[in-house]
Short mmCIF file of C-alpha atoms and ligand atoms in Angstrom, two decimals:
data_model
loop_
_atom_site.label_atom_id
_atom_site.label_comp_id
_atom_site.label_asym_id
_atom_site.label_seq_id
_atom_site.Cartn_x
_atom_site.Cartn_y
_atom_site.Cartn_z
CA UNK A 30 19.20 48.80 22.84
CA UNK A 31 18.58 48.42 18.79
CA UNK A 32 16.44 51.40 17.81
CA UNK A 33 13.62 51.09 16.43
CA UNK A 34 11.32 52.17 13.36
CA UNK A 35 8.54 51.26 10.96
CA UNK A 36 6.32 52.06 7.87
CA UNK A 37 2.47 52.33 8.93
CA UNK A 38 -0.15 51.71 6.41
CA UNK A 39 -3.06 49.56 5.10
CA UNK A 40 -2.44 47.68 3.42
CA UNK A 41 0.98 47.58 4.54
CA UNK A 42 2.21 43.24 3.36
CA UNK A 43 3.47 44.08 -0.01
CA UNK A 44 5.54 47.09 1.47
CA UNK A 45 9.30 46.82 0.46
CA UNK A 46 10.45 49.71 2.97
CA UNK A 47 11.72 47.08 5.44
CA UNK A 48 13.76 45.33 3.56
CA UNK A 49 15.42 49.00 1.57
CA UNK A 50 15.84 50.09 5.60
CA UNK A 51 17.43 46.92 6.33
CA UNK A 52 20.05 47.01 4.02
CA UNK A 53 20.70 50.59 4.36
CA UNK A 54 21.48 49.63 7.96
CA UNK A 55 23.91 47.42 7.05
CA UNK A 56 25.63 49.33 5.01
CA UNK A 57 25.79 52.05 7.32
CA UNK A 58 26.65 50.13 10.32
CA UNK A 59 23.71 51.57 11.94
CA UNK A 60 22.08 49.24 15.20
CA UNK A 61 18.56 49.95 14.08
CA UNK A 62 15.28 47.77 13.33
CA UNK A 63 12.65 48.36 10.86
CA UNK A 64 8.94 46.56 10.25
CA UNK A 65 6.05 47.31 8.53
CA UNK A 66 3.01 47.91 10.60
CA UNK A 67 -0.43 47.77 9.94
CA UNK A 68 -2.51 50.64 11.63
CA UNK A 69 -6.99 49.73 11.58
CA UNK A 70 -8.29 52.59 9.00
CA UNK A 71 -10.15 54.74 11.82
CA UNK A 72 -6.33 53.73 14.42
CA UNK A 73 -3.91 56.02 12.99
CA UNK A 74 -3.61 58.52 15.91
CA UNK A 75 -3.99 55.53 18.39
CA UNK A 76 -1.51 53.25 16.66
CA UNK A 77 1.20 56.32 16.57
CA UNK A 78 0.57 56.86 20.03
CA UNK A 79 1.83 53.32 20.86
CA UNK A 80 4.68 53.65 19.16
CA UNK A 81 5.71 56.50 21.32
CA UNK A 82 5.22 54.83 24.14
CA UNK A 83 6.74 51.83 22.92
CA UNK A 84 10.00 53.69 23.00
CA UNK A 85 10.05 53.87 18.77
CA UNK A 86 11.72 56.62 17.28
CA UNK A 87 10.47 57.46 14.64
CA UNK A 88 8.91 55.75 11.17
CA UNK A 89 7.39 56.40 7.42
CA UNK A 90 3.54 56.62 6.58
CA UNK A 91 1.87 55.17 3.74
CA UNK A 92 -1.26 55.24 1.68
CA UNK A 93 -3.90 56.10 2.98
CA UNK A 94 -2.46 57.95 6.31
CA UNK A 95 -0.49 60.73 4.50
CA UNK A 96 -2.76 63.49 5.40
CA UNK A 97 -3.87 62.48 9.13
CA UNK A 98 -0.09 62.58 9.69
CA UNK A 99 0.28 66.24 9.13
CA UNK A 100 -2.61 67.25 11.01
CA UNK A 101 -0.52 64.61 14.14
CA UNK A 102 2.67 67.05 13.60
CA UNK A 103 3.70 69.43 16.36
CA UNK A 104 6.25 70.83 13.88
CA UNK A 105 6.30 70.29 10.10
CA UNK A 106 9.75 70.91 7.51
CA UNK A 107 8.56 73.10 4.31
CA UNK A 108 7.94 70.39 2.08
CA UNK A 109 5.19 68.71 4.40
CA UNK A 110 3.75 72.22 4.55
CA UNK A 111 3.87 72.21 0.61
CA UNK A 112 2.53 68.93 0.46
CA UNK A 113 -0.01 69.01 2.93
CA UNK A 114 1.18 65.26 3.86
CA UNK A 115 4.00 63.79 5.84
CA UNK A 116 5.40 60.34 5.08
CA UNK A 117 8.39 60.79 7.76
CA UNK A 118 7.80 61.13 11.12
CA UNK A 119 10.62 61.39 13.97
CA UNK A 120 9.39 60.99 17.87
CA UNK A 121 11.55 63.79 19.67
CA UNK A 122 11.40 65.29 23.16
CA UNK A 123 7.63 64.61 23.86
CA UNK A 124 7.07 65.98 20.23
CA UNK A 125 5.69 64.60 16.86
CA UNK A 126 8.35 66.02 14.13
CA UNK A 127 7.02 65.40 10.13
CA UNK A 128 8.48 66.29 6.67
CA UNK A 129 7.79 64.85 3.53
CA UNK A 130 10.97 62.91 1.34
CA UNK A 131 8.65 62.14 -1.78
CA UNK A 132 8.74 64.53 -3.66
CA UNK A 133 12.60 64.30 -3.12
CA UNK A 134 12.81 61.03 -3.57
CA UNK A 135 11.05 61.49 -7.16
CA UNK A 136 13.94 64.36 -7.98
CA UNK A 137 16.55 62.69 -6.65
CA UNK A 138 15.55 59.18 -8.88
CA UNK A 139 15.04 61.55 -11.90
CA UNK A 140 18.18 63.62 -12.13
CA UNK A 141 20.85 61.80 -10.45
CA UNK A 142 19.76 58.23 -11.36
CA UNK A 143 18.11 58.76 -14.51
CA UNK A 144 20.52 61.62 -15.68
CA UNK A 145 17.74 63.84 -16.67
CA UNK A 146 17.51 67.56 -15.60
CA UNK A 147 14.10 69.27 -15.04
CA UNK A 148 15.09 73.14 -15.31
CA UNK A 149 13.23 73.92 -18.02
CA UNK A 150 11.48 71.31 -19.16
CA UNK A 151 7.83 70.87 -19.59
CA UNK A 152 6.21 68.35 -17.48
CA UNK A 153 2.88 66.29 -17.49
CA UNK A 154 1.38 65.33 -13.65
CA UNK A 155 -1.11 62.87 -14.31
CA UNK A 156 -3.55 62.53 -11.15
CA UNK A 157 -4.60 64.94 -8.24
CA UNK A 158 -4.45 62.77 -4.90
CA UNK A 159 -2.06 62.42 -2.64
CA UNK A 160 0.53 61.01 -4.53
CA UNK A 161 0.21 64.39 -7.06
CA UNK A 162 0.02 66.91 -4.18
CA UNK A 163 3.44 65.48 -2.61
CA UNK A 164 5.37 65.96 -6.07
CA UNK A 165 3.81 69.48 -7.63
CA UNK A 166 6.59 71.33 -5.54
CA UNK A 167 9.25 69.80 -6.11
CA UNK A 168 8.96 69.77 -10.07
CA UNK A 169 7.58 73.32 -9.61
CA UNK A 170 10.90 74.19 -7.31
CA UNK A 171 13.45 72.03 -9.98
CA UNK A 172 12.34 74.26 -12.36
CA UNK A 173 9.75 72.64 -14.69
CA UNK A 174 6.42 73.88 -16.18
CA UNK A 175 3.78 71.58 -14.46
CA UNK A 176 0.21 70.58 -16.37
CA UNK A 177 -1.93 68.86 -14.26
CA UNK A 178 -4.52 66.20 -15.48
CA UNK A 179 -7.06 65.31 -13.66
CA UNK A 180 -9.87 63.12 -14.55
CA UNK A 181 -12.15 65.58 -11.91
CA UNK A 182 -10.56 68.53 -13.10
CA UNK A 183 -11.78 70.91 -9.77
CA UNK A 184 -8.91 68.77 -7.83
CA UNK A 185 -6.39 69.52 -10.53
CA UNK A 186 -7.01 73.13 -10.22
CA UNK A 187 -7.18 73.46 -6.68
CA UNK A 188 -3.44 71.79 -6.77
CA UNK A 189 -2.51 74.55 -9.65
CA UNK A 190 -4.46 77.47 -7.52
CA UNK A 191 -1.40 77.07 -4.85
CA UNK A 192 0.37 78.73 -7.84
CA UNK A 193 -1.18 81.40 -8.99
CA UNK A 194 0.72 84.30 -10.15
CA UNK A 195 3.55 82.38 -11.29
CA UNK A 196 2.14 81.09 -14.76
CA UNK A 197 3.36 77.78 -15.11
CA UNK A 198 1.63 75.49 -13.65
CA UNK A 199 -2.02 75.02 -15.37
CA UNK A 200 -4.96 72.33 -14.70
CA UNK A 201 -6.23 70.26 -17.78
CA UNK A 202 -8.74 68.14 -18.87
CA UNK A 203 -7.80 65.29 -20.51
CA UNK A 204 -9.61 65.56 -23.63
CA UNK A 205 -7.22 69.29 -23.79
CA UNK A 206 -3.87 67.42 -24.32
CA UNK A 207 -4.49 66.37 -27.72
CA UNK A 208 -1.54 68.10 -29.80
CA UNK A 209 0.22 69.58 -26.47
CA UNK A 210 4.06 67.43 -26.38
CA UNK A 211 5.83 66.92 -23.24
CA UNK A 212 9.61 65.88 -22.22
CA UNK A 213 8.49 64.52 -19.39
CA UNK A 214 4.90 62.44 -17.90
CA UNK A 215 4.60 61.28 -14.53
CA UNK A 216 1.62 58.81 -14.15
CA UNK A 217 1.24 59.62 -9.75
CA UNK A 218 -2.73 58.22 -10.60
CA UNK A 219 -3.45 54.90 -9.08
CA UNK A 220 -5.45 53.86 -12.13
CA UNK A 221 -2.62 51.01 -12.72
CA UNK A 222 -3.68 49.62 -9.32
CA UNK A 223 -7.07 48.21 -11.37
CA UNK A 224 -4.82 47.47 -14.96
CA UNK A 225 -6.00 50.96 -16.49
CA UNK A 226 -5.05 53.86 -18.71
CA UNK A 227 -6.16 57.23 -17.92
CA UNK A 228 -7.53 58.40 -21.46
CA UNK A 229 -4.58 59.93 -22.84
CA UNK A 230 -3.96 60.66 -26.53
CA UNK A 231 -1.38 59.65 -28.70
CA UNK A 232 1.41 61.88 -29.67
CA UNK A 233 2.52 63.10 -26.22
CA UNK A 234 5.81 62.47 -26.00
CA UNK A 235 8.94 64.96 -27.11
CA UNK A 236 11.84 63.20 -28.59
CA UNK A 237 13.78 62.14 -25.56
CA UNK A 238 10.46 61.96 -23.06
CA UNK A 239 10.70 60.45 -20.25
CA UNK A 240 7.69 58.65 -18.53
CA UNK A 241 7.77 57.82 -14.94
CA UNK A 242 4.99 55.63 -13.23
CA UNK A 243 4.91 56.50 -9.67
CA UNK A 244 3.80 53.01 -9.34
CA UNK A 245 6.47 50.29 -8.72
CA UNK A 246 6.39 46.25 -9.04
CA UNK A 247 4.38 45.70 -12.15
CA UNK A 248 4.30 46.76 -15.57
CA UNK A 249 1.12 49.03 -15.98
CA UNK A 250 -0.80 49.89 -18.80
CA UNK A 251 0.97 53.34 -18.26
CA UNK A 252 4.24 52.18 -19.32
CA UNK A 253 2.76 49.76 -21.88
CA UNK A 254 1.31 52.96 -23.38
CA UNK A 255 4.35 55.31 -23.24
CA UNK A 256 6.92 52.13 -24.86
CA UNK A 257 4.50 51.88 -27.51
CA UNK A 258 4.33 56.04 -28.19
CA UNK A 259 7.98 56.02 -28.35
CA UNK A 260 8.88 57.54 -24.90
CA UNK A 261 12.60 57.29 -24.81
CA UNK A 262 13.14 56.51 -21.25
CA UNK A 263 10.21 54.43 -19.17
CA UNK A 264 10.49 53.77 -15.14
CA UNK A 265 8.59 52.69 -12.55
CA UNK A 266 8.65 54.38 -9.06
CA UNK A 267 11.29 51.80 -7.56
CA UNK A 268 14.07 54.36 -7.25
CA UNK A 269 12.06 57.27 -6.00
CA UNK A 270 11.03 54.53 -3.30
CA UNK A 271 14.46 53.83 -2.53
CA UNK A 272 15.71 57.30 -2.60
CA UNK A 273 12.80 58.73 -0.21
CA UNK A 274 13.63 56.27 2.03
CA UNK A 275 17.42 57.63 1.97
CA UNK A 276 15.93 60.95 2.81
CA UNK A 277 14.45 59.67 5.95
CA UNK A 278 16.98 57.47 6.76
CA UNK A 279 19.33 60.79 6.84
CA UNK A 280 17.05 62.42 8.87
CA UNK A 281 16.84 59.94 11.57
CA UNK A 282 20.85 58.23 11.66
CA UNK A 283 22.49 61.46 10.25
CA UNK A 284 23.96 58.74 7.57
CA UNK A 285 23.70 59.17 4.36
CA UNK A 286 23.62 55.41 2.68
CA UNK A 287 24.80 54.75 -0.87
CA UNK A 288 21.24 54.29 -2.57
CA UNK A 289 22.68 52.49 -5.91
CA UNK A 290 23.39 49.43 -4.76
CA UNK A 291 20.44 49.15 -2.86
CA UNK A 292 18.61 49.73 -6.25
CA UNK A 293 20.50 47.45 -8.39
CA UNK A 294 19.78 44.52 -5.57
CA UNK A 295 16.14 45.05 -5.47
CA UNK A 296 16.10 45.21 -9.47
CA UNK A 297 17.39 41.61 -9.30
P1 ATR B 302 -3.22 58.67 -4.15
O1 ATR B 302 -2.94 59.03 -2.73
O2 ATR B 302 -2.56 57.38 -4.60
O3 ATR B 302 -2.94 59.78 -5.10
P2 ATR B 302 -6.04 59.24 -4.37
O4 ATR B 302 -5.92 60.44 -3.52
O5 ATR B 302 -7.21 58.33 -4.22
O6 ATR B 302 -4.78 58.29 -4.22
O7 ATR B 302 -5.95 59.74 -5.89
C1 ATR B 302 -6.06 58.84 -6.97
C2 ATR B 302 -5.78 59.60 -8.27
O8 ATR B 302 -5.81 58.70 -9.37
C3 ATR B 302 -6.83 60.65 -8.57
O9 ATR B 302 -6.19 61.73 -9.24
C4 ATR B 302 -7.78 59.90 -9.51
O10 ATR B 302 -8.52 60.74 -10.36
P3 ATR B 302 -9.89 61.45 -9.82
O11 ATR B 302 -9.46 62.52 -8.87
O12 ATR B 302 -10.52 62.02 -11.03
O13 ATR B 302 -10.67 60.36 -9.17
C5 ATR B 302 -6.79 59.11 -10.31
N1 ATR B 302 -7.34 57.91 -10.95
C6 ATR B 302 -7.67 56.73 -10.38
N2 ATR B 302 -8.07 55.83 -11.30
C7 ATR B 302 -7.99 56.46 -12.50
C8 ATR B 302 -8.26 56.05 -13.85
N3 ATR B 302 -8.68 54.83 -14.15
N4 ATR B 302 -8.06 56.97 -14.84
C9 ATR B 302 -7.62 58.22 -14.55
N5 ATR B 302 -7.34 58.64 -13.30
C10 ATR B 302 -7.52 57.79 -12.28
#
């Protein structure tokens, strides 16, 4: 029988997991299926609980689930814990199994793909949601000095409270960054869902910056911005997409699939 897997979230249409699954299947060989599934806002627990009993074995959680997954978990991998979200789920021996691959998925897209290494380098996280928390760690843990900016600056400092002691990562306001330069600015705020900027100033970038919009499938007024300030490299989130899904791919098939290719085609 094909095994089978999905993405759960709402909205869930525009979701291009299914089709980065798919041809990671094929490549691999692998006799799986993969659809996108739309779970009711108050049915997460409910529509995870049919996929268990609809034999599924496992699948990826989107906006806005991300945190009611970790609280489903009977056992969570470090970087869920870190996170305090889940966005892979396997269904194991009665059990509900979670980790987190985004924050992975961003590391993997910015040092292997984009050739840029993060020891040492000092990073800007725009935002404090979900999409922030799952990333902090990993930058932290690659070896970069983390600002936080946070339009409510009480959620960018609960996110930089975590580490405390350790001196580099700090919450700011936005109206601080004037004059501070970074190599590296991750947009993981959803403000270019509506077309908008969060206020940032100009002069931001190092020589060599890179900006990275968490965001993938449009041009938003994030990477307008950072082309126009001279950051050398601009991307959207389309590779850390592809390469979290690799992560949970390997964690369910024990395959590792080639992720370029996969990239270039959806690029097309
Ligand atoms: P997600 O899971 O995508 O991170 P979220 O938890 O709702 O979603 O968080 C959205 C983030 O985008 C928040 O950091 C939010 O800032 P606030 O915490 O101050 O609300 C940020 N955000 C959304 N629209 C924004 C805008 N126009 N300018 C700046 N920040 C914005």
């Amino acid at each position: 029988m094909t095994d089978r897997y999905a993405v759960i979230g709402n909205p869930i249409s525009h979701s291009k997991s299914p089709l980065i699954h798919t041809l990671f299947a094929q490549q691999t060989g692998q006799d799986m299926s993969y659809e996108a599934i739309e779970s009711p806002l108050d049915g997460f627990a409910a529509t995870i609980q049919r996929l268990r009993d609809e034999g599924y074995l496992g699948c990826n959680v989107t906006v806005p689930f991300k945190f009611e997954a970790y609280k489903l978990c009977n056992r969570l991998g470090n970087r869920a814990r870190d996170a305090k979200a889940v966005n892979t789920l396997v269904f194991r021996d009665g059990e509900i199994l979670g980790t987190n691959t985004d924050g992975a998925g961003l590391l993997a897209d910015i040092e292997k793909n984009l050739g840029i290494k993060l020891m040492w380098k000092d990073a800007l996280l725009l935002g404090a949601g979900g999409a922030a928390a799952g990333v902090v760690w990993p930058l932290f843990n690659a070896g970069a000095g983390v600002d936080i900016a946070n339009r409510t600056i009480e959620k960018a400092q609960l996110l930089a409270d975590e580490f405390k002691g350790s001196g580099t990562v700090y919450a700011r306001r936005y109206e601080e960054l004037a004059g501070r330069k970074y190599d590296l600015v991750i947009n993981a705020t959803s403000s270019g869902l509506s077309g908008e900027l969060p206020p940032l100033p100009d002069g931001l970038f190092k020589p060599g910056a890179l900006a990275y919009d968490m965001m993938y499938g449009r041009e938003t007024p994030f990477m307008a911005y950072a082309r126009k300030q001279g950051a050398e490299i601009v991307s959207d989130g389309l590779g850390m997409l592809v390469e979290q899904a690799a992560d949970a791919f390997y964690l369910w098939r024990n395959v590792r699939p080639d992720t370029q290719p996969v990239l270039d085609l959806l690029r097309k």
